[in-house]
Tab-separated table of C-alpha atoms in Angstrom:
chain	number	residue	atom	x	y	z
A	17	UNK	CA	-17.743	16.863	-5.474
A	18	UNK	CA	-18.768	13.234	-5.353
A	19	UNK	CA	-18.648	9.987	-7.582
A	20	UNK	CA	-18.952	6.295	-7.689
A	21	UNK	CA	-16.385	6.496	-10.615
A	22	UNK	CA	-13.373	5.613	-8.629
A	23	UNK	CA	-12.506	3.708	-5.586
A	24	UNK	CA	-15.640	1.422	-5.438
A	25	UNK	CA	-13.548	-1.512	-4.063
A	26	UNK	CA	-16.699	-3.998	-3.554
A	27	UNK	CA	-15.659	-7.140	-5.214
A	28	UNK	CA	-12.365	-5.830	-5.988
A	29	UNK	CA	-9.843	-8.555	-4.262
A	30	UNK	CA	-12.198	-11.460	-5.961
A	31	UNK	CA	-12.263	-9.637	-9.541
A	32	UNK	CA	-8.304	-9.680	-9.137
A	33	UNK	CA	-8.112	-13.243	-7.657
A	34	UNK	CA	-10.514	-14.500	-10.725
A	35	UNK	CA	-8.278	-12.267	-13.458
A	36	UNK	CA	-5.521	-13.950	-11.737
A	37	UNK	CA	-1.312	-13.513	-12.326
A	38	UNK	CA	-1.534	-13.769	-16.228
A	39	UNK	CA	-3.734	-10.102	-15.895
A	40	UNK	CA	-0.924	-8.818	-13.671
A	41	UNK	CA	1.717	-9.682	-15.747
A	42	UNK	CA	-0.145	-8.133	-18.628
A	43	UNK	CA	-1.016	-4.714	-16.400
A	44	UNK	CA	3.290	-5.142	-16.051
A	45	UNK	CA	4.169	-5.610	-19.536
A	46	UNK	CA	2.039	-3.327	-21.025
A	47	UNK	CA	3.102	-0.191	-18.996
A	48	UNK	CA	6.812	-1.136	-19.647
A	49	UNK	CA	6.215	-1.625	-23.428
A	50	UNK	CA	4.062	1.301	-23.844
A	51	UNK	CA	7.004	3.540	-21.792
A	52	UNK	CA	9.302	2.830	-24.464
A	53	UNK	CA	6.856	3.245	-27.298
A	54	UNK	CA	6.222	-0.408	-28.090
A	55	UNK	CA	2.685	-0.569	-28.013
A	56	UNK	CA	0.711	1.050	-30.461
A	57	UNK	CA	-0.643	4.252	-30.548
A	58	UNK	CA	2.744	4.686	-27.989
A	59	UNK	CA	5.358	5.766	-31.069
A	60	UNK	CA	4.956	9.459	-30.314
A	61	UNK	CA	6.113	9.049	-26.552
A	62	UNK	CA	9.164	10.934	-25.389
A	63	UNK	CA	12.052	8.892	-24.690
A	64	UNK	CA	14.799	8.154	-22.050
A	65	UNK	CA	16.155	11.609	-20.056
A	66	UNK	CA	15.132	13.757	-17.521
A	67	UNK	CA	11.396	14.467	-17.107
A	68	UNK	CA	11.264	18.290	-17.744
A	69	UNK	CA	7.875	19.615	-17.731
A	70	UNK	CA	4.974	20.883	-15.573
A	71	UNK	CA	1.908	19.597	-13.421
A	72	UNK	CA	-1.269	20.462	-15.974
A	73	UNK	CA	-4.447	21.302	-13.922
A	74	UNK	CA	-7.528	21.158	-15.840
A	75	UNK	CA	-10.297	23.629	-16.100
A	76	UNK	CA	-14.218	23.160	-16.811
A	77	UNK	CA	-13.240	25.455	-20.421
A	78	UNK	CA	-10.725	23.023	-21.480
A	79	UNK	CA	-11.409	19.570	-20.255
A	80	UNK	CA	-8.622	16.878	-20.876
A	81	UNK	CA	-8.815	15.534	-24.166
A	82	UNK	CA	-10.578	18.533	-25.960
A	83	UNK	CA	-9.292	20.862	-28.742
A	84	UNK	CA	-8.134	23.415	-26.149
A	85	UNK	CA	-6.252	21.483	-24.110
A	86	UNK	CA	-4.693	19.914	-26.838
A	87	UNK	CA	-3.490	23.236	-28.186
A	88	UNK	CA	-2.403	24.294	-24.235
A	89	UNK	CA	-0.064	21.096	-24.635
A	90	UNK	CA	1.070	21.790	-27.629
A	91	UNK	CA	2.165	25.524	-26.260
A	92	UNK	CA	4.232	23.533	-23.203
A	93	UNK	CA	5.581	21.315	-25.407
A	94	UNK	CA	6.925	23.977	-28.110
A	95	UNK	CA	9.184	25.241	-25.260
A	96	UNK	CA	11.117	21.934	-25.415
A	97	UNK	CA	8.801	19.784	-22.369
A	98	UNK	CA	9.047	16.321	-22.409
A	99	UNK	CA	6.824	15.593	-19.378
A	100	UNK	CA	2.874	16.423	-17.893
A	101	UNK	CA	2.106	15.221	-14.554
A	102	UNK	CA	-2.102	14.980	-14.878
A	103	UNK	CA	-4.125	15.490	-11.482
A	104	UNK	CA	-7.139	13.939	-10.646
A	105	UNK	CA	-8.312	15.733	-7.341
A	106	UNK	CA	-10.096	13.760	-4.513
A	107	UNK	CA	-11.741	15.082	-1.895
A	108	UNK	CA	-12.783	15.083	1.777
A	109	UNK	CA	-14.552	17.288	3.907
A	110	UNK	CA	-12.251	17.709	6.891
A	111	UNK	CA	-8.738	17.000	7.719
A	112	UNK	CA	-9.763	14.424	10.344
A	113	UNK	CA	-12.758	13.105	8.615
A	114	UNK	CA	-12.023	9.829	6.635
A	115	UNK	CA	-14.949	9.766	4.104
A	116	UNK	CA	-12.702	10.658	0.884
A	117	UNK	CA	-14.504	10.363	-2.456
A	118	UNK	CA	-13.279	10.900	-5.639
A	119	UNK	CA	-13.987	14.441	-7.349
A	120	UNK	CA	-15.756	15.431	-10.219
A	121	UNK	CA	-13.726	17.373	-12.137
A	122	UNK	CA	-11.286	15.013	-13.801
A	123	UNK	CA	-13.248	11.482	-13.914
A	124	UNK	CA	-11.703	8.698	-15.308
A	125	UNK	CA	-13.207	9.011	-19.086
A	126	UNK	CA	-11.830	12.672	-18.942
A	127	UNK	CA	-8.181	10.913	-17.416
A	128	UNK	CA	-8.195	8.127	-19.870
A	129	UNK	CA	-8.286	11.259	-22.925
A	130	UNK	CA	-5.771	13.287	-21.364
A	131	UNK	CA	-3.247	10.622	-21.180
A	132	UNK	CA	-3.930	9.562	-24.832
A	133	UNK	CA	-4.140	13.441	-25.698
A	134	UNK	CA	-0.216	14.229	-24.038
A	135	UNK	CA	1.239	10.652	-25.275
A	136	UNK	CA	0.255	11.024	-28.506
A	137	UNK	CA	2.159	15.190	-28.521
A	138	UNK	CA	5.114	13.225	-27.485
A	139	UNK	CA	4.925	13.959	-23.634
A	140	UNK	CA	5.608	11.280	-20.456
A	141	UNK	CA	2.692	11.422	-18.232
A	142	UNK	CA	2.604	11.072	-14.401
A	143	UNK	CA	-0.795	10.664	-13.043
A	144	UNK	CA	-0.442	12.069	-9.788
A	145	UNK	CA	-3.648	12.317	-7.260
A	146	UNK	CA	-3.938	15.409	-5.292
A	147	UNK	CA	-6.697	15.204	-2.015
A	148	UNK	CA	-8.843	18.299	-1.785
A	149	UNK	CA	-9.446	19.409	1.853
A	150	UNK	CA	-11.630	22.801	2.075
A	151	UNK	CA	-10.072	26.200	3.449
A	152	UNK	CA	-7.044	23.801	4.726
A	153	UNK	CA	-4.750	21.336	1.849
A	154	UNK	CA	-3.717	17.699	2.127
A	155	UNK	CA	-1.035	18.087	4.863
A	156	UNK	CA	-3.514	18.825	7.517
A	157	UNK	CA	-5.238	15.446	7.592
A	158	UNK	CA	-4.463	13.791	9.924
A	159	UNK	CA	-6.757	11.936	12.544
A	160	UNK	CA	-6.697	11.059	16.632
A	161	UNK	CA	-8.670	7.784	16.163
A	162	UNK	CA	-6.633	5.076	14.444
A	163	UNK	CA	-9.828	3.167	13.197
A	164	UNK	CA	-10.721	6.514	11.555
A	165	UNK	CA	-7.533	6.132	9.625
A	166	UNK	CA	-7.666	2.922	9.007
A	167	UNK	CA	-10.811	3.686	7.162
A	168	UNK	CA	-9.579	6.570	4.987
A	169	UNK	CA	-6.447	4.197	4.142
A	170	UNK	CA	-9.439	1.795	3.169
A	171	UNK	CA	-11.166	4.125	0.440
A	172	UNK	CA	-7.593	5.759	-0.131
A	173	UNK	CA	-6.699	2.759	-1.362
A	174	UNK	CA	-9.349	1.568	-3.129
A	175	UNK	CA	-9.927	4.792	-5.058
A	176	UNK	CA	-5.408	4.574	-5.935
A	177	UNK	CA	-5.963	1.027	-7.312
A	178	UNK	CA	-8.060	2.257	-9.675
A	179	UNK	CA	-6.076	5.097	-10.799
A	180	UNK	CA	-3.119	2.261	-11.186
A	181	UNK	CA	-5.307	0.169	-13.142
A	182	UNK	CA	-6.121	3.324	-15.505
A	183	UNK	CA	-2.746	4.416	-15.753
A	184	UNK	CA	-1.032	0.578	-16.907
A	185	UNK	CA	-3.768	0.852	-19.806
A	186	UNK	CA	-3.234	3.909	-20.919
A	187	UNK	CA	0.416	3.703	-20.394
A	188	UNK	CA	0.904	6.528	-18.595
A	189	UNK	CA	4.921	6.416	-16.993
A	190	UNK	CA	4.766	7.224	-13.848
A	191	UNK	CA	2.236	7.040	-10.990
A	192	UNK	CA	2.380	9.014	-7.518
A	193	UNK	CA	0.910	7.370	-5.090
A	194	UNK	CA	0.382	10.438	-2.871
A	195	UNK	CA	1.054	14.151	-2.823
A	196	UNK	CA	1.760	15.739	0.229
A	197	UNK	CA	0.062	13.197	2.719
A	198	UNK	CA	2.513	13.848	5.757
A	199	UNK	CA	0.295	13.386	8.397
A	200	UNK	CA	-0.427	9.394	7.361
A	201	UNK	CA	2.620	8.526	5.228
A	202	UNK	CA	4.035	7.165	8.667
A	203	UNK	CA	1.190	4.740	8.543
A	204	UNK	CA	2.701	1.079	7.966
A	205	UNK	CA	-0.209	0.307	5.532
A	206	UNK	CA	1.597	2.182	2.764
A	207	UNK	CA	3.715	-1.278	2.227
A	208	UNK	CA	1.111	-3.046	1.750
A	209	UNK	CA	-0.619	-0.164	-0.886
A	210	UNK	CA	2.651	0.194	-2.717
A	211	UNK	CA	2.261	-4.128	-3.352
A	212	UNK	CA	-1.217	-3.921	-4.154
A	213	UNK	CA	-0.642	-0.607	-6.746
A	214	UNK	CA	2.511	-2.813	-8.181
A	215	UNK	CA	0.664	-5.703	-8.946
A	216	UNK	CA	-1.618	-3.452	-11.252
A	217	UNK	CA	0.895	-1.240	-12.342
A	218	UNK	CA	4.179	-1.940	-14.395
A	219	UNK	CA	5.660	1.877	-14.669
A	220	UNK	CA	7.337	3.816	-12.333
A	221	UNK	CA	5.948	4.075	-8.895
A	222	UNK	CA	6.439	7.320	-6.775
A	223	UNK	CA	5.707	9.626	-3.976
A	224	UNK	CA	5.789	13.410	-3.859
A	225	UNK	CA	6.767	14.504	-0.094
A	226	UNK	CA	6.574	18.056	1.367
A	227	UNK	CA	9.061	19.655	1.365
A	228	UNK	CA	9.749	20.086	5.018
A	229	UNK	CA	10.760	16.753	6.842
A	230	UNK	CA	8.233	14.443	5.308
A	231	UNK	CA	11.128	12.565	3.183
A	232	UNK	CA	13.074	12.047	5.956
A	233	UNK	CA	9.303	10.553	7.964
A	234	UNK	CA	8.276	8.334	5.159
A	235	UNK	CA	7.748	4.240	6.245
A	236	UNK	CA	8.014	3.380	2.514
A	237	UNK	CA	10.690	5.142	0.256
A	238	UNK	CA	12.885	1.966	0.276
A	239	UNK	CA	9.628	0.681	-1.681
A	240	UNK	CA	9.336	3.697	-4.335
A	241	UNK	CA	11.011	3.307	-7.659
A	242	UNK	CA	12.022	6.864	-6.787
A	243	UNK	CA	10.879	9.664	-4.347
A	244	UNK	CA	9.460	13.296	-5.087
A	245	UNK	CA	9.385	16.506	-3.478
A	246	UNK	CA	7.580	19.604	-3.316
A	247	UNK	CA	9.610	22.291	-3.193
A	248	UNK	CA	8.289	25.359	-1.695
A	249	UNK	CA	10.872	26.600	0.862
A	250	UNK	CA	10.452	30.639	1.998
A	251	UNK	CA	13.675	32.114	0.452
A	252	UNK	CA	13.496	35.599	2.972
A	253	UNK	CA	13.222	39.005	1.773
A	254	UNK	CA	14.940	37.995	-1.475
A	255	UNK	CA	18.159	40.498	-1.317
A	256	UNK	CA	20.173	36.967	-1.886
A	257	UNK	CA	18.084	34.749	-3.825
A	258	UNK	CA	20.815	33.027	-5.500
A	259	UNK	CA	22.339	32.023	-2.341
A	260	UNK	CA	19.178	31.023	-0.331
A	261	UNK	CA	18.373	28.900	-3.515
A	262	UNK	CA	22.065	27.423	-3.890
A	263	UNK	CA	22.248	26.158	-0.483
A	264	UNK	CA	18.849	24.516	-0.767
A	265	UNK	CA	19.850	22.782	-3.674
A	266	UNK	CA	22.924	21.349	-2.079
A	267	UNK	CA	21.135	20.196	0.698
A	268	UNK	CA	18.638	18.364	-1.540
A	269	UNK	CA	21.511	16.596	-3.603
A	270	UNK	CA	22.415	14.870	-0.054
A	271	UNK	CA	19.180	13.047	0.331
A	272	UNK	CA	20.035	10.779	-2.780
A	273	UNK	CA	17.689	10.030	-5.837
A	274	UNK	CA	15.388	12.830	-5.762
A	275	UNK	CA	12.624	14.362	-8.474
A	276	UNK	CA	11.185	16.865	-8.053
A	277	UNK	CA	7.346	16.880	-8.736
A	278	UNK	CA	6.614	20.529	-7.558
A	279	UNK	CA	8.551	23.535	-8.420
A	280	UNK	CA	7.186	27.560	-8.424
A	281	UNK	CA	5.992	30.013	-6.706
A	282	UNK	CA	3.088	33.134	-7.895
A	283	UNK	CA	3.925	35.740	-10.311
A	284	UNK	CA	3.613	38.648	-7.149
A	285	UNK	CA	5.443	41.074	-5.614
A	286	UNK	CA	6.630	39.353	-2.165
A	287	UNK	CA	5.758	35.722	-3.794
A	288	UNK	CA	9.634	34.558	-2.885
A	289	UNK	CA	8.851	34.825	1.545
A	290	UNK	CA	5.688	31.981	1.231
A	291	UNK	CA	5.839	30.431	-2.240
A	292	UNK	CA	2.855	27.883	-1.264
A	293	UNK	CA	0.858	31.228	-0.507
A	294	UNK	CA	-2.086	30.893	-3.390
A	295	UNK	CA	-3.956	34.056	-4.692
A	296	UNK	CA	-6.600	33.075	-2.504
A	297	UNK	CA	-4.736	33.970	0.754
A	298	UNK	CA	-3.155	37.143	0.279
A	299	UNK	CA	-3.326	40.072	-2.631
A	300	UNK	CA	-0.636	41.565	-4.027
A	301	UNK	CA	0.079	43.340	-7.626
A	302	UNK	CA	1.436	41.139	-10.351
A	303	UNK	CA	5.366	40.695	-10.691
A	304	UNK	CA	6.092	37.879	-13.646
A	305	UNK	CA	10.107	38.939	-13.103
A	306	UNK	CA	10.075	37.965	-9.790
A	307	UNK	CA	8.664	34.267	-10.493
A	308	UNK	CA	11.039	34.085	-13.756
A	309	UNK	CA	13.866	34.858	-11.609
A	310	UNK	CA	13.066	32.646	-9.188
A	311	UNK	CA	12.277	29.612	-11.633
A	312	UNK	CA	15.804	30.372	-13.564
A	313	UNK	CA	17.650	30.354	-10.019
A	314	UNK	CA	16.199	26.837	-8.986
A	315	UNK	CA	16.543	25.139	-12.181
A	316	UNK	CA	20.378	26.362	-12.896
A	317	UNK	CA	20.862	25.325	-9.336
A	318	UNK	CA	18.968	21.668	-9.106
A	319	UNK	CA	21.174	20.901	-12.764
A	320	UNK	CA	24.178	21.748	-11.234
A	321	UNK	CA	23.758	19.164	-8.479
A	322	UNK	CA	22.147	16.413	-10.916
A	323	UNK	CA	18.991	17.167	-10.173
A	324	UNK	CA	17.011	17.340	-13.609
A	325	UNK	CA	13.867	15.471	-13.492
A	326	UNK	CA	11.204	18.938	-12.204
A	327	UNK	CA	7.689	19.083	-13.014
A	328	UNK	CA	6.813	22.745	-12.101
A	329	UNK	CA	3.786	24.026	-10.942
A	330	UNK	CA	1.245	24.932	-12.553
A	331	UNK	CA	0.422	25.043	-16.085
A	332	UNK	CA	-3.902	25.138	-16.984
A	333	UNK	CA	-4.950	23.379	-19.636
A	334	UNK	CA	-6.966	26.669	-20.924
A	335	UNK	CA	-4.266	27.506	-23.466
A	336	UNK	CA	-5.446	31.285	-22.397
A	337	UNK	CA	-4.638	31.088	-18.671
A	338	UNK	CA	-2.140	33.202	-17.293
A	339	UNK	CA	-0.859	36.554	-18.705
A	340	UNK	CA	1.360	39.283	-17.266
A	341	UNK	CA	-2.376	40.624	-14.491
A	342	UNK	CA	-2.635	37.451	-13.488
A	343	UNK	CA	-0.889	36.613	-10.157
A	344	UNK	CA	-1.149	33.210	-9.343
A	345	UNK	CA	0.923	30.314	-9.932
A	346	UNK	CA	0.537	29.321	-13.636
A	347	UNK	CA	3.368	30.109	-15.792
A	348	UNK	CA	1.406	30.626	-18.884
A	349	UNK	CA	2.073	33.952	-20.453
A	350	UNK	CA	4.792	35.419	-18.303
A	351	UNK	CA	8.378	35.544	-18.399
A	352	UNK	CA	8.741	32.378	-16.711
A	353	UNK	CA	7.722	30.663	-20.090
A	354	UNK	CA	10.610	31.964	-21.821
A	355	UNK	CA	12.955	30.268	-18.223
A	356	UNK	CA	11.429	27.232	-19.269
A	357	UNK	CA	12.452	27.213	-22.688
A	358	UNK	CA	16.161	28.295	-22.181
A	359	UNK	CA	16.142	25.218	-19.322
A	360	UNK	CA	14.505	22.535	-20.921
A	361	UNK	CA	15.570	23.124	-24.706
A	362	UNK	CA	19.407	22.716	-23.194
């Protein structure tokens, strides 16, 4: 799961320094105009509101851009979605080991379509990086030697301004600058990231935190345009959803400005006690009610407090993912589809 397609930052401070302030300004100006559907091929774009939608993952049948996918978006945005955040997955082989690359799955030809592909169906985009960290996710890294961070901040970096540079051309609204990078969001290099991403990028500049404590932790949210969650809390045995999920809500409401860039949980009996728990880690028989109810609680709940800008997660971009076996987190062909509509058709 290697590439030189992203993140090869030799050169890269000189190439700015020759393009010079007129390029930034045009990086700046473009993203804005293009948000608002000023630029052309931009006219279809949603509009001002909420972002309502869902985090698309793409898969080797359906690669961004294609006739499937296209159809999959077309499904999401029939049930009244405005929004798609698009994930291009890095990668690294350890937790503590700093030599991230970019994948292979979504390269940047592949991004570049699926941006065009959702703007032109009339849906925001968010391109929002995810790091890929096998049997382990993108919380654990972390490392004990500070030059070793230093160093995966280096190719971190150089592999985001890239993506930022993608996204102002394509016009994509809304860039995350991380996704659940708790153990080095503490690092005081992010200030100096966030400048180098803004002088690329014109649209709205984010980061989506875990949900437990990294907000509070982060060195930079004064810097975002806005900050993200994850939101993944256990709710218990699930004899009082409602009220597990009302007080969770209220207590997100205090933290000010908020999106929330991760909602869900699986379609599976027990899904509600570890709602990060993938298919991968534990089986258990299908139950679509469960993750409808679930869905319908936390939406109803995050309105009530002001809180309407959710991308949940996941939707594929095989428009034939999903269905009422399948037990992991897509919402495709379950109940939870029809939670969606009722929400974001309101």
């Amino acid at each position: 799961m290697v590439g030189a397609q992203w993140g090869d930052d030799t050169g890269m401070e000189e190439r700015v320094e020759r393009q010079g302030t007129s390029r930034r300004g045009l990086l700046r100006m473009g993203a804005g105009l293009a948000g608002i559907g000023l630029l052309p091929g931009c006219a279809g774009a949603a509009g001002t509101g909420p972002w309502r939608g869902v985090n698309l993952v793409a898969t080797p049948e359906a690669p961004l851009g294609s006739d499937a996918c296209g159809r999959s978006l077309r499904n999401l945005r029939a049930l009244g979605a405005n929004a798609v955040a698009l994930i291009p997955f890095l990668w690294q082989p350890a937790p503590g080991d700093p030599a991230i690359v970019p994948g292979d799955a979504v390269g940047p030809a592949d991004l570049r379509a699926g941006i065009r592909q959702a703007r032109g169906l009339g849906l925001r985009v968010m391109v929002k990086p995810h790091v890929w960290v096998p049997q382990t996710w993108a919380g654990a890294i972390g490392f004990t030697d500070p030059a070793d961070q230093a160093e995966w901040l280096r190719r971190y970096r150089a592999i985001l301004l890239d993506l930022a540079e993608l996204a102002a051309a394509e016009g994509a609204e809304a860039l995350a600058i991380g996704t659940e990078l708790r153990g080095v969001s503490a690092d005081p290099a992010w200030g100096g990231i966030i400048d180098a991403v803004r002088d690329r990028y014109g649209g709205i500049v984010t980061y989506v935190a875990h949900w437990d404590g990294e907000l509070a932790r982060l060195s930079f949210r004064d810097r975002l345009d806005v900050a993200a969650i994850s939101l993944y809390p256990p709710l218990g045995d699930g004899t009082d959803l409602e009220a597990a999920i009302a007080a969770l809500a209220g207590d997100l409401s205090r933290q000010g400005p908020l999106w929330v860039g991760e909602l869900g949980l699986r379609s599976a009996v027990g899904a509600q006690e570890r709602p990060w728990e993938s298919a991968e880690e534990r089986d258990a028989h299908p139950d679509g009610g469960l993750q409808a109810r679930v869905l319908d609680l936390w939406l109803a709940a995050l309105t009530r407090h002001g809180m309407d800008d959710v991308l949940v997660w996941r939707w594929f971009s095989d428009p034939d993912a999903g269905g009422p076996q399948d037990t992991d987190f897509t919402i495709q062909g379950k109940p939870a589809e029809a939670v969606l509509r009722r929400h974001f058709q309101n």
